[in-house]
Amino acid sequence: AQKITQTQPGMFVQEKEAVTLDCTYDTSDPSYGLFWYKQPSSGEMIFLIYQGSYDQQNATEGRYSLNFQKARKSANLVISASQLGDSAMYFCAMISNYGQNFVFGPGTRLSVLP
Amino acid sequence: GAVVSQHPSRVICKSGTSVKIECRSLDFQATTMFWYRQFPKQSLMLMATSNEGSKATYEQGVEKDKFLINHASLTLSTLTVTSAHPEDSSFYICSASLSGRKFEQYFGPGTRLTVT
């Protein structure tokens, strides 16, 4: 079965510092994709970054980068230079089984302190 | 591009009544729409996958007769919560896919349902 684990229910970071949000996954499918979404208090899900299981390089999108360690089945999100607007819930998600399964992790609430 | 809207954003209804939530893709045609449910402080759980012109595919444990999904056009899918109960109170989020693949999902802003 596909499963996403996010072990940090809540995280605090000082403004302008970097923060790493953990995500580990479990799947037996050789081909899968990993996503990170941000959900602010307003509720909408905002796509941040995607990493394919066969991608050779770690994905980066602006201040977001994904630290993909395939052997360890981890896909941590790194946010550099945190901003107050980064305070939100962050969900790691995985697609697998040839696109049939799409599962979200339990989420991590990030609070950026001024 | 790829904007998805939901209406209403918030709804309060009485137990036993039905409520309809609309999900629209505003600037693209969505062959597939997905409906999720999110309880407070929890993750999103996929309820069903809706393909235009065909019956929705429900996830295990989701009552088909309670959560009616209609995908009448390439830009509109509706979720009707029938005979609502307080335990149906939740945040309902839809997403739409251009290609029909779960890989590419654009999420709506969500609808908060409160059943009194």
XYZ file of C-alpha atoms in Angstrom:
230
model
C 0.000 0.000 0.000
C 1.071 3.538 -0.669
C 1.718 5.673 2.372
C 3.134 9.094 3.161
C 4.560 9.955 6.560
C 5.217 13.443 7.824
C 6.596 13.149 11.332
C 6.529 16.842 12.211
C 3.018 17.977 13.106
C 4.301 21.503 13.729
C 7.440 23.456 12.973
C 8.666 26.934 13.852
C 11.251 28.909 11.935
C 12.615 32.384 12.246
C 11.945 34.733 9.366
C 14.708 34.684 6.720
C 16.041 31.335 7.891
C 15.801 28.045 6.017
C 13.573 25.186 7.151
C 13.282 21.531 6.179
C 9.972 19.709 6.280
C 10.281 15.944 6.387
C 8.450 13.468 4.184
C 8.983 9.743 3.856
C 7.010 7.481 1.621
C 6.318 3.834 1.042
C 5.483 2.254 -2.277
C 6.431 -0.849 -4.184
C 5.824 0.799 -7.549
C 9.007 1.482 -9.507
C 7.571 4.647 -10.983
C 6.028 7.330 -8.813
C 5.919 11.047 -8.285
C 6.165 13.185 -5.201
C 4.498 16.535 -4.641
C 4.452 19.240 -2.042
C 1.426 21.440 -1.536
C 0.877 24.461 0.671
C -2.477 25.070 2.306
C -2.863 28.508 3.909
C -5.624 29.207 6.390
C -7.930 30.160 3.526
C -7.998 26.502 2.527
C -6.870 26.359 -1.075
C -4.206 23.842 -2.041
C -1.254 25.452 -3.746
C 1.134 23.295 -5.756
C 4.762 23.960 -4.849
C 7.053 21.380 -6.382
C 7.186 17.960 -8.047
C 9.827 15.213 -8.171
C 9.618 12.161 -10.383
C 11.127 8.915 -9.174
C 13.420 8.724 -12.189
C 14.525 12.335 -12.080
C 18.268 12.514 -11.654
C 18.365 15.942 -10.109
C 16.526 17.343 -7.133
C 13.650 19.589 -8.114
C 13.848 23.296 -7.373
C 11.250 26.043 -7.733
C 12.372 29.433 -6.525
C 12.809 29.269 -2.754
C 11.577 25.670 -2.673
C 13.781 22.671 -3.232
C 13.110 19.005 -2.766
C 15.792 16.878 -1.152
C 15.070 13.551 -2.815
C 16.840 10.528 -1.352
C 15.431 7.562 -3.206
C 17.219 4.831 -1.266
C 15.899 6.244 1.987
C 12.469 6.936 0.452
C 12.487 10.489 1.620
C 11.440 13.674 -0.150
C 12.032 16.553 2.218
C 11.001 20.078 1.307
C 13.503 22.825 1.947
C 12.261 26.404 2.088
C 15.024 28.967 1.991
C 14.772 32.507 3.357
C 11.446 31.929 5.095
C 8.841 34.656 4.862
C 5.887 35.375 7.118
C 3.600 34.392 4.260
C 5.048 30.889 4.329
C 3.092 30.133 7.507
C 0.666 27.398 6.441
C 0.043 23.671 6.396
C 2.334 21.752 4.087
C 1.333 18.422 2.605
C 3.554 15.874 0.944
C 1.744 13.719 -1.617
C 2.583 10.799 -3.858
C 1.191 9.443 -7.085
C 1.910 5.832 -7.992
C 0.500 2.666 -9.523
C 0.609 4.169 -12.990
C -1.270 7.190 -11.811
C -4.072 5.350 -10.103
C -3.160 6.129 -6.517
C -2.806 9.648 -5.192
C -2.287 9.945 -1.465
C -1.568 12.856 0.863
C 0.487 12.832 4.036
C -0.922 14.133 7.337
C 0.687 17.520 6.928
C 3.067 19.786 8.846
C 2.023 23.167 10.162
C 4.793 25.690 9.617
C 4.842 28.897 11.593
C 7.281 31.611 10.591
C 8.229 33.904 13.439
C 9.089 37.586 12.901
C -4.359 29.559 -16.360
C -5.892 26.375 -14.934
C -8.225 28.029 -12.460
C -10.783 25.979 -10.566
C -13.626 27.531 -8.633
C -16.028 26.129 -6.081
C -19.393 27.392 -5.013
C -20.401 28.028 -2.342
C -17.293 28.691 -0.295
C -19.236 28.173 2.915
C -22.623 26.604 3.545
C -24.611 25.860 6.657
C -27.522 23.462 6.416
C -29.836 21.643 8.756
C -29.703 17.926 9.421
C -31.704 15.949 6.926
C -31.428 18.434 4.105
C -29.321 18.126 0.983
C -26.665 20.504 -0.201
C -25.017 20.844 -3.595
C -21.438 21.970 -4.145
C -20.267 23.042 -7.576
C -16.785 22.681 -8.992
C -15.940 24.529 -12.192
C -12.839 24.679 -14.329
C -12.847 28.274 -15.535
C -10.322 28.373 -18.322
C -9.853 24.782 -19.397
C -11.812 21.634 -20.063
C -11.431 19.044 -17.369
C -11.965 15.481 -18.437
C -11.618 14.391 -14.850
C -12.485 16.007 -11.558
C -11.666 14.716 -8.114
C -13.491 15.279 -4.853
C -11.676 15.307 -1.540
C -12.777 15.642 2.029
C -10.680 17.179 4.769
C -11.510 17.048 8.456
C -10.033 19.700 10.764
C -6.304 19.329 11.211
C -6.238 16.274 8.994
C -5.117 15.498 5.490
C -7.143 15.324 2.310
C -8.914 12.067 1.617
C -9.985 11.266 -1.926
C -13.694 10.543 -2.058
C -14.321 9.962 -5.727
C -13.094 10.462 -9.255
C -15.532 11.983 -11.695
C -15.250 11.639 -15.461
C -17.378 13.730 -17.783
C -20.371 11.825 -19.046
C -19.859 8.722 -16.956
C -20.498 7.497 -13.459
C -18.124 8.544 -10.730
C -15.686 6.080 -9.215
C -15.900 6.123 -5.450
C -13.138 5.246 -3.024
C -13.664 2.428 -0.604
C -15.827 3.423 2.316
C -17.503 6.372 0.592
C -21.276 6.025 0.339
C -22.373 6.500 -3.246
C -25.979 7.208 -2.334
C -25.006 9.830 0.177
C -22.448 11.694 -1.893
C -23.938 12.075 -5.354
C -21.525 13.235 -8.006
C -22.553 14.504 -11.406
C -20.077 15.542 -14.081
C -22.421 16.871 -16.710
C -19.956 18.884 -18.747
C -16.231 19.319 -19.246
C -16.246 22.338 -16.967
C -18.660 21.409 -14.201
C -18.914 18.697 -11.598
C -21.295 18.750 -8.654
C -21.231 16.985 -5.317
C -24.536 16.648 -3.530
C -24.504 15.643 0.106
C -27.892 14.043 0.662
C -29.683 13.837 4.002
C -26.801 15.635 5.656
C -25.811 14.864 9.235
C -23.518 16.784 11.577
C -20.759 14.229 10.959
C -20.772 15.290 7.306
C -19.485 18.682 8.377
C -16.139 19.011 6.709
C -14.066 20.888 4.161
C -14.730 19.606 0.666
C -12.149 20.293 -2.022
C -12.392 19.522 -5.697
C -9.617 19.356 -8.231
C -9.657 19.184 -11.988
C -7.328 17.555 -14.423
C -6.655 18.658 -17.991
C -5.420 15.306 -19.065
C -7.418 13.036 -16.816
C -4.280 12.082 -14.993
C -3.975 12.504 -11.258
C -0.495 13.766 -11.972
C -1.930 17.090 -13.055
C -4.503 18.361 -10.623
C -5.574 21.936 -10.109
C -7.358 22.451 -6.846
C -10.387 24.562 -6.081
C -10.533 26.817 -3.019
C -12.720 24.398 -1.067
C -16.183 24.503 0.462
C -16.721 24.440 4.185
C -19.914 22.575 5.038
C -21.450 22.844 8.477
C -24.476 20.713 9.273
C -26.429 21.808 12.319
